[in-house]
PDB file of C-alpha atoms and ligand atoms in Angstrom:
ATOM      1  CA  MET A 427      22.102  31.449  19.574  1.00 59.00           C
ATOM      2  CA  THR A 428      23.729  33.696  21.776  1.00 86.00           C
ATOM      3  CA  TYR A 429      25.888  32.445  24.995  1.00 96.00           C
ATOM      4  CA  LYS A 430      27.601  34.027  27.867  1.00 97.00           C
ATOM      5  CA  ALA A 431      29.164  32.033  29.387  1.00 98.00           C
ATOM      6  CA  CYS A 432      31.782  29.552  29.342  1.00 98.00           C
ATOM      7  CA  LEU A 433      31.908  25.980  31.716  1.00 98.00           C
ATOM      8  CA  PHE A 434      35.374  24.428  31.823  1.00 98.00           C
ATOM      9  CA  ASP A 435      36.198  21.522  33.659  1.00 98.00           C
ATOM     10  CA  LEU A 436      39.166  21.220  34.925  1.00 97.00           C
ATOM     11  CA  ASP A 437      41.499  18.484  35.041  1.00 94.00           C
ATOM     12  CA  GLY A 438      42.892  17.202  31.151  1.00 94.00           C
ATOM     13  CA  VAL A 439      40.976  20.579  29.486  1.00 97.00           C
ATOM     14  CA  LEU A 440      42.880  23.575  31.483  1.00 98.00           C
ATOM     15  CA  VAL A 441      45.227  21.568  33.499  1.00 97.00           C
ATOM     16  CA  ASP A 442      46.928  17.928  32.446  1.00 93.00           C
ATOM     17  CA  THR A 443      46.470  16.424  35.873  1.00 94.00           C
ATOM     18  CA  ALA A 444      45.519  12.874  34.876  1.00 91.00           C
ATOM     19  CA  ILE A 445      49.359  12.020  35.055  1.00 92.00           C
ATOM     20  CA  TYR A 446      49.221  12.507  39.368  1.00 96.00           C
ATOM     21  CA  HIS A 447      45.744  10.476  39.868  1.00 96.00           C
ATOM     22  CA  PHE A 448      46.978   7.405  37.769  1.00 96.00           C
ATOM     23  CA  GLN A 449      51.336   7.690  39.822  1.00 97.00           C
ATOM     24  CA  ALA A 450      47.966   7.639  43.281  1.00 98.00           C
ATOM     25  CA  TRP A 451      46.000   5.271  42.349  1.00 98.00           C
ATOM     26  CA  LYS A 452      48.851   2.994  41.138  1.00 97.00           C
ATOM     27  CA  ASN A 453      50.471   3.897  43.941  1.00 98.00           C
ATOM     28  CA  LEU A 454      47.467   2.905  45.856  1.00 98.00           C
ATOM     29  CA  GLY A 455      47.468  -0.180  44.114  1.00 97.00           C
ATOM     30  CA  THR A 456      50.157  -1.635  45.448  1.00 96.00           C
ATOM     31  CA  LYS A 457      47.961  -1.946  48.885  1.00 94.00           C
ATOM     32  CA  PHE A 458      46.245  -4.801  47.004  1.00 94.00           C
ATOM     33  CA  GLY A 459      48.446  -5.829  44.715  1.00 95.00           C
ATOM     34  CA  TYR A 460      47.042  -4.176  41.798  1.00 96.00           C
ATOM     35  CA  ALA A 461      48.661  -2.204  38.897  1.00 96.00           C
ATOM     36  CA  LEU A 462      46.267  -0.138  37.030  1.00 97.00           C
ATOM     37  CA  THR A 463      46.873   0.290  33.626  1.00 95.00           C
ATOM     38  CA  GLU A 464      46.999   3.728  31.672  1.00 92.00           C
ATOM     39  CA  GLU A 465      43.984   3.133  29.496  1.00 91.00           C
ATOM     40  CA  GLN A 466      42.106   1.804  32.703  1.00 94.00           C
ATOM     41  CA  ASN A 467      43.422   5.750  33.863  1.00 91.00           C
ATOM     42  CA  GLU A 468      41.497   6.858  30.967  1.00 86.00           C
ATOM     43  CA  GLN A 469      38.156   5.797  31.818  1.00 88.00           C
ATOM     44  CA  LEU A 470      38.723   7.317  35.619  1.00 91.00           C
ATOM     45  CA  LYS A 471      38.378  10.236  33.599  1.00 89.00           C
ATOM     46  CA  GLY A 472      35.831  12.416  35.356  1.00 88.00           C
ATOM     47  CA  VAL A 473      35.196  10.328  37.375  1.00 90.00           C
ATOM     48  CA  SER A 474      34.651  11.448  40.839  1.00 92.00           C
ATOM     49  CA  ARG A 475      37.460  10.085  44.226  1.00 95.00           C
ATOM     50  CA  VAL A 476      34.959   7.502  45.457  1.00 95.00           C
ATOM     51  CA  GLU A 477      33.459   6.016  42.427  1.00 94.00           C
ATOM     52  CA  SER A 478      37.276   5.715  40.765  1.00 96.00           C
ATOM     53  CA  LEU A 479      38.031   3.401  43.936  1.00 98.00           C
ATOM     54  CA  ASN A 480      35.606   1.669  43.527  1.00 97.00           C
ATOM     55  CA  ARG A 481      35.656   1.245  39.599  1.00 96.00           C
ATOM     56  CA  ILE A 482      39.227  -0.323  40.414  1.00 98.00           C
ATOM     57  CA  LEU A 483      38.061  -2.618  43.155  1.00 98.00           C
ATOM     58  CA  ALA A 484      35.809  -4.002  41.285  1.00 98.00           C
ATOM     59  CA  TRP A 485      39.243  -4.394  38.015  1.00 98.00           C
ATOM     60  CA  ALA A 486      41.080  -5.949  40.674  1.00 97.00           C
ATOM     61  CA  ASN A 487      38.158  -7.897  41.692  1.00 97.00           C
ATOM     62  CA  TYR A 488      39.070  -7.107  45.610  1.00 96.00           C
ATOM     63  CA  SER A 489      36.342  -7.056  47.948  1.00 96.00           C
ATOM     64  CA  ALA A 490      36.784  -3.764  50.463  1.00 96.00           C
ATOM     65  CA  THR A 491      35.734  -3.080  54.169  1.00 97.00           C
ATOM     66  CA  GLU A 492      34.205   0.325  54.357  1.00 97.00           C
ATOM     67  CA  GLU A 493      37.103   0.716  56.748  1.00 97.00           C
ATOM     68  CA  GLU A 494      39.465   0.023  54.189  1.00 97.00           C
ATOM     69  CA  LYS A 495      37.837   2.234  51.324  1.00 97.00           C
ATOM     70  CA  SER A 496      37.676   4.969  53.864  1.00 97.00           C
ATOM     71  CA  THR A 497      41.341   5.029  54.859  1.00 98.00           C
ATOM     72  CA  TRP A 498      42.410   4.294  51.021  1.00 98.00           C
ATOM     73  CA  LEU A 499      40.697   7.553  49.928  1.00 98.00           C
ATOM     74  CA  ILE A 500      42.545   9.508  52.678  1.00 98.00           C
ATOM     75  CA  GLU A 501      45.506   8.052  51.623  1.00 98.00           C
ATOM     76  CA  LYS A 502      45.078   8.366  47.301  1.00 98.00           C
ATOM     77  CA  ASN A 503      44.218  12.637  48.225  1.00 98.00           C
ATOM     78  CA  GLU A 504      47.409  12.488  50.792  1.00 98.00           C
ATOM     79  CA  ASN A 505      50.248  11.363  47.770  1.00 98.00           C
ATOM     80  CA  TYR A 506      48.116  13.160  45.249  1.00 98.00           C
ATOM     81  CA  LEU A 507      48.473  16.253  47.524  1.00 98.00           C
ATOM     82  CA  ASP A 508      51.324  15.768  47.457  1.00 98.00           C
ATOM     83  CA  LEU A 509      52.208  15.622  43.878  1.00 98.00           C
ATOM     84  CA  ILE A 510      50.137  18.540  42.940  1.00 98.00           C
ATOM     85  CA  SER A 511      52.177  20.845  45.604  1.00 97.00           C
ATOM     86  CA  ASN A 512      54.697  22.245  43.070  1.00 95.00           C
ATOM     87  CA  MET A 513      51.932  22.791  40.764  1.00 97.00           C
ATOM     88  CA  ASN A 514      52.657  25.962  39.325  1.00 97.00           C
ATOM     89  CA  PRO A 515      51.621  28.000  35.790  1.00 98.00           C
ATOM     90  CA  SER A 516      53.337  26.119  33.374  1.00 97.00           C
ATOM     91  CA  GLU A 517      51.577  23.242  33.533  1.00 97.00           C
ATOM     92  CA  ILE A 518      48.893  25.481  32.169  1.00 98.00           C
ATOM     93  CA  LEU A 519      47.677  23.532  29.441  1.00 98.00           C
ATOM     94  CA  PRO A 520      49.140  24.970  25.494  1.00 98.00           C
ATOM     95  CA  GLY A 521      46.642  27.890  24.118  1.00 98.00           C
ATOM     96  CA  VAL A 522      44.145  27.827  27.081  1.00 98.00           C
ATOM     97  CA  LEU A 523      45.466  31.542  29.249  1.00 98.00           C
ATOM     98  CA  ASP A 524      44.713  32.746  25.154  1.00 98.00           C
ATOM     99  CA  PHE A 525      41.312  31.572  25.213  1.00 98.00           C
ATOM    100  CA  LEU A 526      41.027  33.062  27.740  1.00 98.00           C
ATOM    101  CA  HIS A 527      41.272  36.346  27.157  1.00 98.00           C
ATOM    102  CA  GLN A 528      39.504  36.516  24.028  1.00 98.00           C
ATOM    103  CA  ILE A 529      36.684  35.468  26.267  1.00 97.00           C
ATOM    104  CA  LYS A 530      36.992  37.633  29.055  1.00 97.00           C
ATOM    105  CA  GLN A 531      37.635  40.637  26.056  1.00 97.00           C
ATOM    106  CA  ALA A 532      34.507  39.414  24.105  1.00 96.00           C
ATOM    107  CA  GLY A 533      32.287  39.714  28.033  1.00 97.00           C
ATOM    108  CA  TYR A 534      31.989  35.963  28.863  1.00 98.00           C
ATOM    109  CA  LYS A 535      31.615  35.285  32.299  1.00 98.00           C
ATOM    110  CA  ILE A 536      33.734  32.839  33.223  1.00 98.00           C
ATOM    111  CA  ALA A 537      33.067  29.394  35.578  1.00 98.00           C
ATOM    112  CA  LEU A 538      34.338  26.005  36.850  1.00 98.00           C
ATOM    113  CA  GLY A 539      32.382  23.037  36.913  1.00 98.00           C
ATOM    114  CA  SER A 540      34.515  19.785  38.147  1.00 97.00           C
ATOM    115  CA  ALA A 541      34.657  16.752  39.962  1.00 95.00           C
ATOM    116  CA  SER A 542      37.184  18.043  42.093  1.00 96.00           C
ATOM    117  CA  LYS A 543      37.725  18.368  45.342  1.00 97.00           C
ATOM    118  CA  ASN A 544      41.032  20.286  44.638  1.00 98.00           C
ATOM    119  CA  ALA A 545      39.708  22.125  41.744  1.00 98.00           C
ATOM    120  CA  GLU A 546      40.182  25.425  44.455  1.00 98.00           C
ATOM    121  CA  ILE A 547      44.178  24.401  45.447  1.00 98.00           C
ATOM    122  CA  ILE A 548      45.034  23.920  41.426  1.00 98.00           C
ATOM    123  CA  LEU A 549      43.659  27.003  40.822  1.00 98.00           C
ATOM    124  CA  SER A 550      45.722  28.795  43.102  1.00 98.00           C
ATOM    125  CA  LYS A 551      48.694  26.692  42.382  1.00 98.00           C
ATOM    126  CA  THR A 552      48.597  27.617  38.621  1.00 98.00           C
ATOM    127  CA  GLY A 553      47.218  31.434  38.603  1.00 98.00           C
ATOM    128  CA  LEU A 554      43.667  30.255  36.986  1.00 98.00           C
ATOM    129  CA  ILE A 555      42.214  31.120  39.858  1.00 98.00           C
ATOM    130  CA  GLU A 556      41.615  35.228  38.968  1.00 98.00           C
ATOM    131  CA  TRP A 557      39.464  34.107  35.731  1.00 98.00           C
ATOM    132  CA  PHE A 558      36.956  32.680  37.402  1.00 98.00           C
ATOM    133  CA  ASP A 559      33.899  33.901  38.630  1.00 98.00           C
ATOM    134  CA  LEU A 560      32.480  30.841  39.842  1.00 98.00           C
ATOM    135  CA  ILE A 561      33.809  28.187  41.162  1.00 98.00           C
ATOM    136  CA  ILE A 562      31.058  24.515  41.028  1.00 98.00           C
ATOM    137  CA  ASP A 563      33.796  21.796  42.356  1.00 97.00           C
ATOM    138  CA  GLY A 564      33.454  18.528  43.973  1.00 95.00           C
ATOM    139  CA  ASN A 565      32.990  20.105  47.170  1.00 96.00           C
ATOM    140  CA  LYS A 566      29.587  21.624  45.582  1.00 97.00           C
ATOM    141  CA  VAL A 567      27.424  18.754  44.375  1.00 96.00           C
ATOM    142  CA  THR A 568      26.487  15.973  45.394  1.00 93.00           C
ATOM    143  CA  LYS A 569      26.406  14.081  42.008  1.00 93.00           C
ATOM    144  CA  SER A 570      28.828  13.130  39.525  1.00 89.00           C
ATOM    145  CA  LYS A 571      28.968  13.444  36.061  1.00 92.00           C
ATOM    146  CA  PRO A 572      27.357  12.141  33.425  1.00 94.00           C
ATOM    147  CA  ASP A 573      24.651  14.221  36.085  1.00 96.00           C
ATOM    148  CA  PRO A 574      24.256  17.273  35.354  1.00 98.00           C
ATOM    149  CA  GLU A 575      24.185  19.100  38.264  1.00 98.00           C
ATOM    150  CA  VAL A 576      27.966  20.415  38.993  1.00 98.00           C
ATOM    151  CA  PHE A 577      26.924  22.416  35.343  1.00 98.00           C
ATOM    152  CA  LEU A 578      23.059  23.168  36.605  1.00 98.00           C
ATOM    153  CA  LYS A 579      24.868  24.648  39.220  1.00 98.00           C
ATOM    154  CA  GLY A 580      27.407  26.620  37.224  1.00 98.00           C
ATOM    155  CA  ALA A 581      24.484  28.418  34.931  1.00 98.00           C
ATOM    156  CA  SER A 582      22.642  28.672  37.317  1.00 98.00           C
ATOM    157  CA  GLY A 583      25.359  30.094  39.772  1.00 98.00           C
ATOM    158  CA  LEU A 584      25.950  32.776  37.333  1.00 98.00           C
ATOM    159  CA  GLY A 585      22.022  33.575  36.448  1.00 98.00           C
ATOM    160  CA  PHE A 586      21.808  32.375  33.080  1.00 98.00           C
ATOM    161  CA  LEU A 587      19.916  29.392  31.058  1.00 98.00           C
ATOM    162  CA  PRO A 588      21.540  26.049  30.552  1.00 98.00           C
ATOM    163  CA  THR A 589      20.729  26.844  26.446  1.00 97.00           C
ATOM    164  CA  GLU A 590      23.152  30.391  27.061  1.00 97.00           C
ATOM    165  CA  CYS A 591      26.132  27.854  28.811  1.00 98.00           C
ATOM    166  CA  ILE A 592      28.717  25.820  26.740  1.00 98.00           C
ATOM    167  CA  VAL A 593      30.268  23.239  28.321  1.00 98.00           C
ATOM    168  CA  PHE A 594      34.247  22.880  27.535  1.00 98.00           C
ATOM    169  CA  GLU A 595      35.467  19.156  28.546  1.00 97.00           C
ATOM    170  CA  ASP A 596      37.662  16.143  27.944  1.00 95.00           C
ATOM    171  CA  ALA A 597      35.567  13.351  29.322  1.00 92.00           C
ATOM    172  CA  GLN A 598      33.040  11.259  28.311  1.00 91.00           C
ATOM    173  CA  ALA A 599      30.422  11.451  31.318  1.00 91.00           C
ATOM    174  CA  GLY A 600      31.706  15.147  31.104  1.00 95.00           C
ATOM    175  CA  VAL A 601      29.817  16.016  27.567  1.00 97.00           C
ATOM    176  CA  GLU A 602      27.228  13.698  28.216  1.00 97.00           C
ATOM    177  CA  ALA A 603      27.357  16.213  31.875  1.00 97.00           C
ATOM    178  CA  ALA A 604      26.785  18.760  29.390  1.00 98.00           C
ATOM    179  CA  LYS A 605      24.264  17.732  26.833  1.00 98.00           C
ATOM    180  CA  ALA A 606      22.179  16.419  29.548  1.00 98.00           C
ATOM    181  CA  GLY A 607      21.636  19.524  31.487  1.00 98.00           C
ATOM    182  CA  ASN A 608      21.296  21.274  27.894  1.00 98.00           C
ATOM    183  CA  MET A 609      24.369  22.959  27.307  1.00 98.00           C
ATOM    184  CA  HIS A 610      26.614  22.804  24.406  1.00 97.00           C
ATOM    185  CA  ALA A 611      29.769  21.242  24.293  1.00 98.00           C
ATOM    186  CA  ILE A 612      33.157  20.811  23.065  1.00 98.00           C
ATOM    187  CA  GLY A 613      35.322  18.252  23.497  1.00 98.00           C
ATOM    188  CA  ILE A 614      38.776  18.661  23.713  1.00 97.00           C
ATOM    189  CA  GLY A 615      40.082  15.243  23.076  1.00 95.00           C
ATOM    190  CA  ASP A 616      39.916  12.894  20.752  1.00 93.00           C
ATOM    191  CA  ALA A 617      36.584  12.965  18.452  1.00 96.00           C
ATOM    192  CA  GLU A 618      36.240   9.398  18.043  1.00 93.00           C
ATOM    193  CA  MET A 619      35.680   8.933  22.000  1.00 90.00           C
ATOM    194  CA  LEU A 620      33.439  12.594  22.732  1.00 94.00           C
ATOM    195  CA  ARG A 621      30.721  11.798  19.927  1.00 96.00           C
ATOM    196  CA  GLN A 622      28.374  13.286  21.842  1.00 97.00           C
ATOM    197  CA  ALA A 623      29.914  16.302  21.792  1.00 98.00           C
ATOM    198  CA  ASP A 624      28.729  19.615  19.643  1.00 97.00           C
ATOM    199  CA  LYS A 625      32.009  20.149  17.878  1.00 97.00           C
ATOM    200  CA  VAL A 626      35.515  18.645  19.707  1.00 98.00           C
ATOM    201  CA  ILE A 627      38.608  20.566  19.056  1.00 98.00           C
ATOM    202  CA  PRO A 628      41.705  18.774  20.404  1.00 97.00           C
ATOM    203  CA  ASN A 629      43.689  21.197  22.405  1.00 97.00           C
ATOM    204  CA  PHE A 630      42.974  25.549  23.010  1.00 98.00           C
ATOM    205  CA  VAL A 631      46.095  26.192  20.822  1.00 98.00           C
ATOM    206  CA  GLY A 632      45.321  27.857  18.232  1.00 97.00           C
ATOM    207  CA  ILE A 633      41.337  28.687  18.527  1.00 97.00           C
ATOM    208  CA  GLN A 634      39.924  31.992  17.903  1.00 97.00           C
ATOM    209  CA  ALA A 635      36.754  32.187  19.799  1.00 96.00           C
ATOM    210  CA  SER A 636      35.121  34.577  18.208  1.00 94.00           C
ATOM    211  CA  GLU A 637      34.958  31.259  15.510  1.00 93.00           C
ATOM    212  CA  LEU A 638      34.577  28.845  17.511  1.00 94.00           C
ATOM    213  CA  LEU A 639      32.138  30.323  19.848  1.00 92.00           C
ATOM    214  CA  GLN A 640      30.066  32.367  16.388  1.00 86.00           C
ATOM    215  CA  PHE A 641      30.341  35.799  18.058  1.00 85.00           C
TER     216      PHE A 641
HETATM  217  C1  BG6 B1076      37.704  14.518  37.713  1.00 66.08           C
HETATM  218  C2  BG6 B1076      38.599  14.160  37.560  1.00 66.08           C
HETATM  219  O1  BG6 B1076      38.530  16.074  37.389  1.00 66.08           O
HETATM  220  O2  BG6 B1076      38.324  14.620  39.252  1.00 66.08           O
HETATM  221  C3  BG6 B1076      39.580  11.776  38.243  1.00 66.08           C
HETATM  222  O3  BG6 B1076      39.253  13.736  36.617  1.00 66.08           O
HETATM  223  C4  BG6 B1076      39.462  12.198  39.506  1.00 66.08           C
HETATM  224  O4  BG6 B1076      40.309  11.860  37.617  1.00 66.08           O
HETATM  225  C5  BG6 B1076      38.321  13.161  40.149  1.00 66.08           C
HETATM  226  O5  BG6 B1076      38.810  11.327  40.401  1.00 66.08           O
HETATM  227  C6  BG6 B1076      38.175  14.096  41.700  1.00 66.08           C
HETATM  228  O6  BG6 B1076      38.895  14.603  42.015  1.00 66.08           O
HETATM  229  P1  BG6 B1076      39.734  14.485  43.682  1.00 66.08           P
HETATM  230  O7  BG6 B1076      40.542  15.710  44.070  1.00 66.08           O
HETATM  231  O8  BG6 B1076      38.211  15.149  44.601  1.00 66.08           O
HETATM  232  O9  BG6 B1076      40.314  13.890  44.184  1.00 66.08           O
HETATM  233 MG1   MG B1077      37.948  16.240  33.130  1.00 66.08          MG
END
């Protein structure tokens, strides 16, 4: 199989924004007296903003009004934007730039497939934006991962079949989305957590793209 494109998730794959999401959700939790744990934050990876709030409210056993929910979604995001305001290229995860160099040189197209509505801001702040031929983010999809929409739009936007694309994902929901879209899925992180992936690597450090992607 000759692959033609690499589709990357953003948070947890190219940069580590989970710490900022965690901080912002924890801050929000004080409004309804709830202390979010790190373990719970793990379960929010790859999950959209609205769905994350719904899960937190369920854990807190708090039934919020629609008005509270929309206010809190705005507040959480304002806080998050504040927390990421100083992000810079030093926050690109180790090995990522080298890997992007390798695949670009090998002629692969590169797209983003992220649930985040803040993806472009983060890509700009870190300088990663210049690597991308196409950006599909939370503003361009109606269904969140594990629905494959974000990756299917990436593949078709680049003009390739799903089977010609490789997805890089750190979240279970993201790996599921890639597989549901009929794509090759490479998990980033813990193999136990990402069982559905075709292959799992801990991170991009020292990864030879030609070996991993077999070109
Ligand atoms: C995903 C993150 O990439 O984006 C989630 O893993 C986050 O934690 C989701 O909730 C939505 O992000 P944003 O920036 O639109 O709130
Ligand atoms: Mg992720």
